[in-house]
Each structure stands twice: as C-alpha cells, then as structure tokens.
C-alpha cells in the first residue's frame, strides 16, 4: 500500500471476500478504504481464473462504480474520473489494481472489477466490491469542558481509525505530549493541534481560544441624539467564536452576533459596551465607549 505523501488513507477491514463464478474468483484484500480528500487511493483485486484461459481470451477488464442501461461504466470513460484513474496488473491478470488520485468526497462509492472474455455475453464481476469513504479532513480536535478551568482535547479521525492509532500534540507548534487526549486550561490563546504518529503530514486544524476582539463603531462612536450606530466585533479563533454584547453594569446581554446596531440614540445609550467573543476554548472581550456628543466634543472611542 503506498498512498501518496500528505494524504491519509486508512484500510479498515481486511476480510477475505471471495466471489466465485464458473471458476473465476475475485478477492479484494481490502474491502473498506477510508481516505482524506485530496489523497491517492490504491485498490486491489486478486483474480483466479479457470484453467486453460489464455491472455487472448480476455477481451476487456476494468473498474466501475456506476451502471448505465444495465452495463458497467468503465471509470476511464467517465469524465469525472478519466483524468484521475490508472489501471494496472501485477502479472497476467492475477491481480488488478486501481489508483485514484486527488480523491473527492463524490468518489465515495463501491468499486468493482469486471472481466469480459471473447465468448459473447460472458462477463464476470467481483461483487460486492470495495467501499471507499472520502472524508473532508482526517484529524479533528474535539473540545470537552471538564470544569470552569480545565478542558480536555481529544484527537479524532473521521476515518474511524483503529485503536492502534497513536497521536501526539503540539502547543504553539512545539510537540508536548503523546496520547489521544490532552488536558489544557481554559481561557488561554495557546494553539493546539494533534498529529497521527507514523503518518507524516497528518495534522488536525489548530484550535485556540479567541484573541482579544477588535471593536469598531460606524459611522462614529460620537453620537447625536436620534443617530444610529453599528458596532462590529471580530476575534480570531478556531473554532469560530460567537459574540455577545453587554453594556457596562448590566448583567443581561444587549445583543448577540458580530454586529450590534443601536437606532435612535439617546443619552441613556452612552457608556461602555463590551463585546465578548467565545468558543469552546475560552472567551475574551473588548470595550467600546459610546458618547453623546455635545457641541464640539471629540470622539472618545477607545478599545479597552
Ligand atoms: C477541575 O478538574 C480537574 C480535573 O478533574 C481538577 O483537578 C480540578 O481540581 C478541578 N477544578 C475545579 C475548580 O473544580
Ligand atoms: C457560544 O459558544 C459557547 C461555547 O461554544 C456556547 O457555550 C454558548 O452557548 C454560545 N453562545 C451563543 C449565544 O451561541
Ligand atoms: C473582559 O476580560 C477581562 C480580562 O480578560 C476580564 O477581567 C473581564 O472580567 C471581562 N469582562 C467581561 C464583562 O466579561
């Protein structure tokens, strides 16, 4: 098995599934293959033929997933595949293989190998075939809150990896631990990522709590009575943060979402507004001061 560098390909099952028809036998050594989008997969079928079959007796042999008018469609003639598939044989028809490069989620399907002989209407297909599951990303970090201070990060593969899979973790790009989970304190902006040991290039997206948000008021934080103002809040975080707006000295939020609009401004609206950005990793806030302008007062908008 030689998946190309960078892509995660996991062979889930190695069950001997042998189909036998008139002395023809098809054996797929791997019946379930899980691959990360963009990787290259390699699918094999071992064939045993009845005695006396010569190379010249074989008219055609190919791989397919779909059928059209009851006939299998050769992947090489399917425009979705033609540029990305390659067939090969290890020796005279004993073992056929299929490689698909740059796999897409739409390639998730059952792949079967079929043979046509020179005898009219004589065809043999290895069925069931090989099930390929293509997933968006191989590794993901799941975050679970243990209590107010601690979080547990767990590394997961959408390819439902076997228990034998081993992971390691990085904090701010430095490897710090081996194991499927990691306990970290909540509220920091440290950047964590997990790796699959033995699969170079396999790493999860980096997760981190929100950085301090940037807040702005448009058109201005200096208001005249009756004006409208739009407050915008944005914080770098992964997973993406949600946003809540509070006014100073108030317990319940004024609004949620990145954008908060105040219409018909009155003197009672002036004061400090907090935007709080929050994700599973933690929270962070910034303050914006809205003032009612009287005469020639200047803008006092200041991030906290
Ligand atoms: C949070 O959980 C950890 C681990 O279970 C424990 O050691 C710690 O004392 C707990 N802290 C609080 C504040 O409950
Ligand atoms: C924001 O995200 C946090 C953590 O993921 C969640 O607990 C909270 O309910 C969310 N709040 C809103 C308003 O969606
Ligand atoms: C805003 O963040 C600061 C420092 O991180 C924290 O002390 C404060 O309690 C937060 N304010 C609110 C309203 O959450």
mmCIF file of C-alpha atoms in Angstrom, residues 24-263:
data_model
loop_
_atom_site.group_PDB
_atom_site.id
_atom_site.type_symbol
_atom_site.label_atom_id
_atom_site.label_comp_id
_atom_site.label_asym_id
_atom_site.label_seq_id
_atom_site.Cartn_x
_atom_site.Cartn_y
_atom_site.Cartn_z
ATOM 1 C CA UNK A 24 -13.390 -17.240 -11.752
ATOM 2 C CA UNK A 25 -12.638 -15.869 -8.319
ATOM 3 C CA UNK A 26 -12.355 -12.244 -7.240
ATOM 4 C CA UNK A 27 -10.738 -11.329 -3.969
ATOM 5 C CA UNK A 28 -10.436 -7.799 -2.675
ATOM 6 C CA UNK A 29 -7.835 -7.853 0.116
ATOM 7 C CA UNK A 30 -9.210 -4.559 1.485
ATOM 8 C CA UNK A 31 -12.954 -4.107 1.327
ATOM 9 C CA UNK A 32 -13.273 -0.795 3.167
ATOM 10 C CA UNK A 33 -10.965 2.105 2.470
ATOM 11 C CA UNK A 34 -11.154 5.484 4.138
ATOM 12 C CA UNK A 35 -9.247 8.353 2.583
ATOM 13 C CA UNK A 36 -8.796 12.014 3.173
ATOM 14 C CA UNK A 37 -9.912 14.342 0.417
ATOM 15 C CA UNK A 38 -7.063 15.044 -1.976
ATOM 16 C CA UNK A 39 -5.124 11.858 -1.231
ATOM 17 C CA UNK A 40 -4.428 8.952 -3.556
ATOM 18 C CA UNK A 41 -6.047 5.567 -3.055
ATOM 19 C CA UNK A 42 -4.981 2.199 -4.266
ATOM 20 C CA UNK A 43 -7.487 -0.633 -4.623
ATOM 21 C CA UNK A 44 -6.578 -4.217 -5.470
ATOM 22 C CA UNK A 45 -8.444 -7.219 -6.765
ATOM 23 C CA UNK A 46 -6.782 -10.634 -6.893
ATOM 24 C CA UNK A 47 -8.174 -12.827 -9.621
ATOM 25 C CA UNK A 48 -8.100 -16.566 -10.061
ATOM 26 C CA UNK A 49 -9.250 -17.849 -13.421
ATOM 27 C CA UNK A 50 -10.231 -21.310 -14.551
ATOM 28 C CA UNK A 51 -7.507 -23.439 -16.095
ATOM 29 C CA UNK A 52 -6.914 -23.014 -19.795
ATOM 30 C CA UNK A 53 -7.693 -19.294 -20.008
ATOM 31 C CA UNK A 54 -5.137 -17.534 -22.183
ATOM 32 C CA UNK A 55 -4.404 -13.787 -22.326
ATOM 33 C CA UNK A 56 -6.009 -13.665 -25.735
ATOM 34 C CA UNK A 57 -9.272 -14.969 -24.262
ATOM 35 C CA UNK A 58 -9.694 -11.732 -22.332
ATOM 36 C CA UNK A 59 -11.426 -9.023 -24.255
ATOM 37 C CA UNK A 60 -11.591 -6.365 -21.569
ATOM 38 C CA UNK A 61 -11.184 -5.781 -17.850
ATOM 39 C CA UNK A 62 -11.908 -2.622 -15.957
ATOM 40 C CA UNK A 63 -13.175 -0.967 -12.775
ATOM 41 C CA UNK A 64 -16.536 0.654 -12.339
ATOM 42 C CA UNK A 65 -18.943 2.146 -9.822
ATOM 43 C CA UNK A 66 -21.917 3.113 -11.955
ATOM 44 C CA UNK A 67 -24.007 1.257 -14.444
ATOM 45 C CA UNK A 68 -25.730 2.651 -17.481
ATOM 46 C CA UNK A 69 -28.509 0.698 -19.215
ATOM 47 C CA UNK A 70 -27.506 -2.284 -17.104
ATOM 48 C CA UNK A 71 -23.884 -2.123 -18.279
ATOM 49 C CA UNK A 72 -20.994 -1.086 -16.044
ATOM 50 C CA UNK A 73 -19.326 2.193 -16.990
ATOM 51 C CA UNK A 74 -15.526 1.928 -17.279
ATOM 52 C CA UNK A 75 -14.058 4.600 -14.975
ATOM 53 C CA UNK A 76 -11.663 5.583 -17.778
ATOM 54 C CA UNK A 77 -14.608 6.687 -19.889
ATOM 55 C CA UNK A 78 -16.299 8.592 -17.061
ATOM 56 C CA UNK A 79 -15.372 12.276 -17.308
ATOM 57 C CA UNK A 80 -15.451 12.606 -13.520
ATOM 58 C CA UNK A 81 -12.679 10.034 -13.243
ATOM 59 C CA UNK A 82 -10.857 9.716 -16.553
ATOM 60 C CA UNK A 83 -8.033 12.135 -15.715
ATOM 61 C CA UNK A 84 -7.527 10.720 -12.223
ATOM 62 C CA UNK A 85 -7.593 6.942 -12.576
ATOM 63 C CA UNK A 86 -4.940 4.484 -13.560
ATOM 64 C CA UNK A 87 -5.242 0.739 -14.014
ATOM 65 C CA UNK A 88 -2.542 -1.827 -13.703
ATOM 66 C CA UNK A 89 -1.849 -5.545 -13.452
ATOM 67 C CA UNK A 90 0.847 -7.164 -11.414
ATOM 68 C CA UNK A 91 1.135 -10.124 -13.731
ATOM 69 C CA UNK A 92 -1.067 -11.689 -16.297
ATOM 70 C CA UNK A 93 -4.497 -10.884 -14.851
ATOM 71 C CA UNK A 94 -3.707 -12.328 -11.414
ATOM 72 C CA UNK A 95 -4.038 -9.033 -9.673
ATOM 73 C CA UNK A 96 -5.583 -5.874 -10.965
ATOM 74 C CA UNK A 97 -5.272 -2.550 -9.279
ATOM 75 C CA UNK A 98 -6.885 0.835 -9.477
ATOM 76 C CA UNK A 99 -5.376 4.092 -8.328
ATOM 77 C CA UNK A 100 -7.459 7.224 -7.973
ATOM 78 C CA UNK A 101 -5.570 10.432 -7.391
ATOM 79 C CA UNK A 102 -6.864 13.614 -5.790
ATOM 80 C CA UNK A 103 -9.906 11.852 -4.347
ATOM 81 C CA UNK A 104 -13.069 13.869 -3.820
ATOM 82 C CA UNK A 105 -15.959 13.345 -1.490
ATOM 83 C CA UNK A 106 -18.059 12.417 -4.522
ATOM 84 C CA UNK A 107 -15.724 9.438 -5.102
ATOM 85 C CA UNK A 108 -17.227 7.735 -2.048
ATOM 86 C CA UNK A 109 -18.741 4.653 -3.663
ATOM 87 C CA UNK A 110 -18.379 0.927 -4.169
ATOM 88 C CA UNK A 111 -15.708 -0.037 -6.723
ATOM 89 C CA UNK A 112 -15.865 -3.344 -8.561
ATOM 90 C CA UNK A 113 -13.609 -5.101 -11.001
ATOM 91 C CA UNK A 114 -15.078 -6.809 -14.059
ATOM 92 C CA UNK A 115 -13.780 -9.027 -16.840
ATOM 93 C CA UNK A 116 -15.165 -9.689 -20.351
ATOM 94 C CA UNK A 117 -13.989 -12.704 -22.303
ATOM 95 C CA UNK A 118 -14.180 -13.304 -26.017
ATOM 96 C CA UNK A 119 -17.180 -15.579 -25.505
ATOM 97 C CA UNK A 120 -20.202 -13.466 -26.420
ATOM 98 C CA UNK A 121 -22.009 -12.227 -23.313
ATOM 99 C CA UNK A 122 -19.520 -13.827 -20.946
ATOM 100 C CA UNK A 123 -18.628 -11.435 -18.142
ATOM 101 C CA UNK A 124 -17.539 -11.788 -14.554
ATOM 102 C CA UNK A 125 -17.695 -9.195 -11.811
ATOM 103 C CA UNK A 126 -16.323 -9.266 -8.286
ATOM 104 C CA UNK A 127 -19.283 -8.201 -6.200
ATOM 105 C CA UNK A 128 -19.560 -6.866 -3.541
ATOM 106 C CA UNK A 129 -16.577 -4.671 -4.242
ATOM 107 C CA UNK A 130 -14.525 -2.176 -2.277
ATOM 108 C CA UNK A 131 -16.238 0.624 -0.396
ATOM 109 C CA UNK A 132 -14.337 3.887 -0.454
ATOM 110 C CA UNK A 133 -15.212 6.642 2.016
ATOM 111 C CA UNK A 134 -13.644 10.018 1.358
ATOM 112 C CA UNK A 135 -13.739 12.466 4.229
ATOM 113 C CA UNK A 136 -13.084 16.153 4.365
ATOM 114 C CA UNK A 137 -10.362 16.035 6.916
ATOM 115 C CA UNK A 138 -8.556 13.180 8.546
ATOM 116 C CA UNK A 139 -7.980 14.556 12.010
ATOM 117 C CA UNK A 140 -10.104 16.791 14.198
ATOM 118 C CA UNK A 141 -9.748 18.053 17.742
ATOM 119 C CA UNK A 142 -12.834 17.781 19.914
ATOM 120 C CA UNK A 143 -13.062 20.007 22.970
ATOM 121 C CA UNK A 144 -14.798 18.990 26.175
ATOM 122 C CA UNK A 145 -15.096 21.231 29.218
ATOM 123 C CA UNK A 146 -14.221 19.439 32.455
ATOM 124 C CA UNK A 147 -14.944 22.340 34.780
ATOM 125 C CA UNK A 148 -14.502 26.082 34.928
ATOM 126 C CA UNK A 149 -10.730 25.850 34.493
ATOM 127 C CA UNK A 150 -9.954 22.691 32.561
ATOM 128 C CA UNK A 151 -10.661 21.449 29.071
ATOM 129 C CA UNK A 152 -9.988 18.060 27.571
ATOM 130 C CA UNK A 153 -8.917 17.952 23.942
ATOM 131 C CA UNK A 154 -9.372 14.654 22.110
ATOM 132 C CA UNK A 155 -7.959 13.776 18.720
ATOM 133 C CA UNK A 156 -10.405 12.119 16.329
ATOM 134 C CA UNK A 157 -10.162 10.760 12.870
ATOM 135 C CA UNK A 158 -13.248 10.848 10.711
ATOM 136 C CA UNK A 159 -11.913 7.625 9.205
ATOM 137 C CA UNK A 160 -12.785 5.803 12.478
ATOM 138 C CA UNK A 161 -9.243 4.704 12.992
ATOM 139 C CA UNK A 162 -8.397 1.525 14.768
ATOM 140 C CA UNK A 163 -7.459 1.560 18.444
ATOM 141 C CA UNK A 164 -3.862 1.164 17.400
ATOM 142 C CA UNK A 165 -3.663 4.742 16.147
ATOM 143 C CA UNK A 166 -1.271 6.871 18.175
ATOM 144 C CA UNK A 167 -1.409 10.616 18.423
ATOM 145 C CA UNK A 168 0.786 13.409 19.584
ATOM 146 C CA UNK A 169 0.034 17.015 20.450
ATOM 147 C CA UNK A 170 1.617 20.343 19.798
ATOM 148 C CA UNK A 171 1.196 23.579 21.726
ATOM 149 C CA UNK A 172 2.205 26.674 19.784
ATOM 150 C CA UNK A 173 3.940 24.456 17.201
ATOM 151 C CA UNK A 174 6.006 22.501 19.744
ATOM 152 C CA UNK A 175 5.345 18.828 20.375
ATOM 153 C CA UNK A 176 4.432 18.419 24.036
ATOM 154 C CA UNK A 177 2.719 15.059 24.573
ATOM 155 C CA UNK A 178 1.768 11.678 23.154
ATOM 156 C CA UNK A 179 -1.704 10.252 23.625
ATOM 157 C CA UNK A 180 -5.227 10.548 22.334
ATOM 158 C CA UNK A 181 -6.230 13.344 24.693
ATOM 159 C CA UNK A 182 -4.716 16.406 26.289
ATOM 160 C CA UNK A 183 -5.834 18.416 29.315
ATOM 161 C CA UNK A 184 -5.412 22.168 28.969
ATOM 162 C CA UNK A 185 -6.539 25.197 30.914
ATOM 163 C CA UNK A 186 -9.404 27.179 29.583
ATOM 164 C CA UNK A 187 -9.163 30.790 28.533
ATOM 165 C CA UNK A 188 -5.674 30.867 27.074
ATOM 166 C CA UNK A 189 -4.974 31.656 23.455
ATOM 167 C CA UNK A 190 -2.413 28.856 23.069
ATOM 168 C CA UNK A 191 -2.683 26.991 19.795
ATOM 169 C CA UNK A 192 -3.153 23.219 19.947
ATOM 170 C CA UNK A 193 -3.047 20.624 17.222
ATOM 171 C CA UNK A 194 -2.834 16.833 17.074
ATOM 172 C CA UNK A 195 -0.919 14.534 14.750
ATOM 173 C CA UNK A 196 -1.196 10.916 13.721
ATOM 174 C CA UNK A 197 2.107 9.268 14.572
ATOM 175 C CA UNK A 198 3.585 7.485 11.590
ATOM 176 C CA UNK A 199 1.613 9.469 9.024
ATOM 177 C CA UNK A 200 3.736 12.445 8.108
ATOM 178 C CA UNK A 201 1.720 15.464 7.156
ATOM 179 C CA UNK A 202 -1.338 14.331 9.079
ATOM 180 C CA UNK A 203 -2.361 17.019 11.476
ATOM 181 C CA UNK A 204 -5.607 18.472 12.708
ATOM 182 C CA UNK A 205 -6.564 22.090 12.241
ATOM 183 C CA UNK A 206 -5.169 24.242 15.053
ATOM 184 C CA UNK A 207 -7.643 25.091 17.834
ATOM 185 C CA UNK A 208 -7.367 28.151 20.050
ATOM 186 C CA UNK A 209 -9.489 30.457 22.146
ATOM 187 C CA UNK A 210 -10.488 33.895 20.893
ATOM 188 C CA UNK A 211 -7.823 36.566 20.712
ATOM 189 C CA UNK A 212 -8.862 39.943 22.068
ATOM 190 C CA UNK A 213 -11.619 41.146 19.737
ATOM 191 C CA UNK A 214 -11.341 44.281 17.698
ATOM 192 C CA UNK A 215 -14.394 46.501 18.016
ATOM 193 C CA UNK A 216 -15.472 49.449 15.965
ATOM 194 C CA UNK A 217 -18.369 51.840 15.694
ATOM 195 C CA UNK A 218 -19.705 53.060 12.393
ATOM 196 C CA UNK A 219 -20.080 55.780 11.358
ATOM 197 C CA UNK A 220 -18.754 57.075 14.697
ATOM 198 C CA UNK A 221 -18.713 56.432 18.442
ATOM 199 C CA UNK A 222 -19.659 60.029 18.991
ATOM 200 C CA UNK A 223 -23.403 60.212 18.714
ATOM 201 C CA UNK A 224 -26.034 62.853 18.339
ATOM 202 C CA UNK A 225 -29.466 62.127 19.747
ATOM 203 C CA UNK A 226 -31.529 60.239 17.209
ATOM 204 C CA UNK A 227 -28.483 58.823 15.365
ATOM 205 C CA UNK A 228 -27.926 55.186 14.546
ATOM 206 C CA UNK A 229 -24.680 53.369 15.117
ATOM 207 C CA UNK A 230 -23.451 49.958 14.091
ATOM 208 C CA UNK A 231 -20.981 48.193 16.362
ATOM 209 C CA UNK A 232 -18.835 45.452 14.899
ATOM 210 C CA UNK A 233 -16.765 42.909 16.772
ATOM 211 C CA UNK A 234 -14.281 40.440 15.373
ATOM 212 C CA UNK A 235 -11.910 37.989 17.044
ATOM 213 C CA UNK A 236 -9.574 35.418 15.592
ATOM 214 C CA UNK A 237 -10.496 31.988 16.992
ATOM 215 C CA UNK A 238 -10.817 28.380 15.933
ATOM 216 C CA UNK A 239 -13.466 27.019 16.140
ATOM 217 C CA UNK A 240 -15.072 30.312 15.128
ATOM 218 C CA UNK A 241 -16.229 32.428 18.061
ATOM 219 C CA UNK A 242 -19.747 33.584 18.768
ATOM 220 C CA UNK A 243 -20.302 37.114 20.017
ATOM 221 C CA UNK A 244 -22.304 38.716 22.800
ATOM 222 C CA UNK A 245 -22.705 42.403 23.547
ATOM 223 C CA UNK A 246 -23.083 43.789 27.053
ATOM 224 C CA UNK A 247 -23.456 47.270 28.384
ATOM 225 C CA UNK A 248 -21.409 48.215 31.407
ATOM 226 C CA UNK A 249 -23.054 47.415 34.753
ATOM 227 C CA UNK A 250 -25.722 45.250 33.152
ATOM 228 C CA UNK A 251 -25.910 41.508 33.625
ATOM 229 C CA UNK A 252 -28.041 40.515 30.694
ATOM 230 C CA UNK A 253 -26.681 40.884 27.206
ATOM 231 C CA UNK A 254 -27.889 43.611 24.877
ATOM 232 C CA UNK A 255 -27.394 41.573 21.717
ATOM 233 C CA UNK A 256 -25.671 38.561 20.227
ATOM 234 C CA UNK A 257 -23.835 38.313 16.936
ATOM 235 C CA UNK A 258 -20.918 40.123 15.426
ATOM 236 C CA UNK A 259 -22.919 43.206 14.576
ATOM 237 C CA UNK A 260 -24.970 45.262 17.023
ATOM 238 C CA UNK A 261 -26.999 48.220 15.805
ATOM 239 C CA UNK A 262 -28.389 50.930 18.031
ATOM 240 C CA UNK A 263 -31.014 53.136 16.440
#
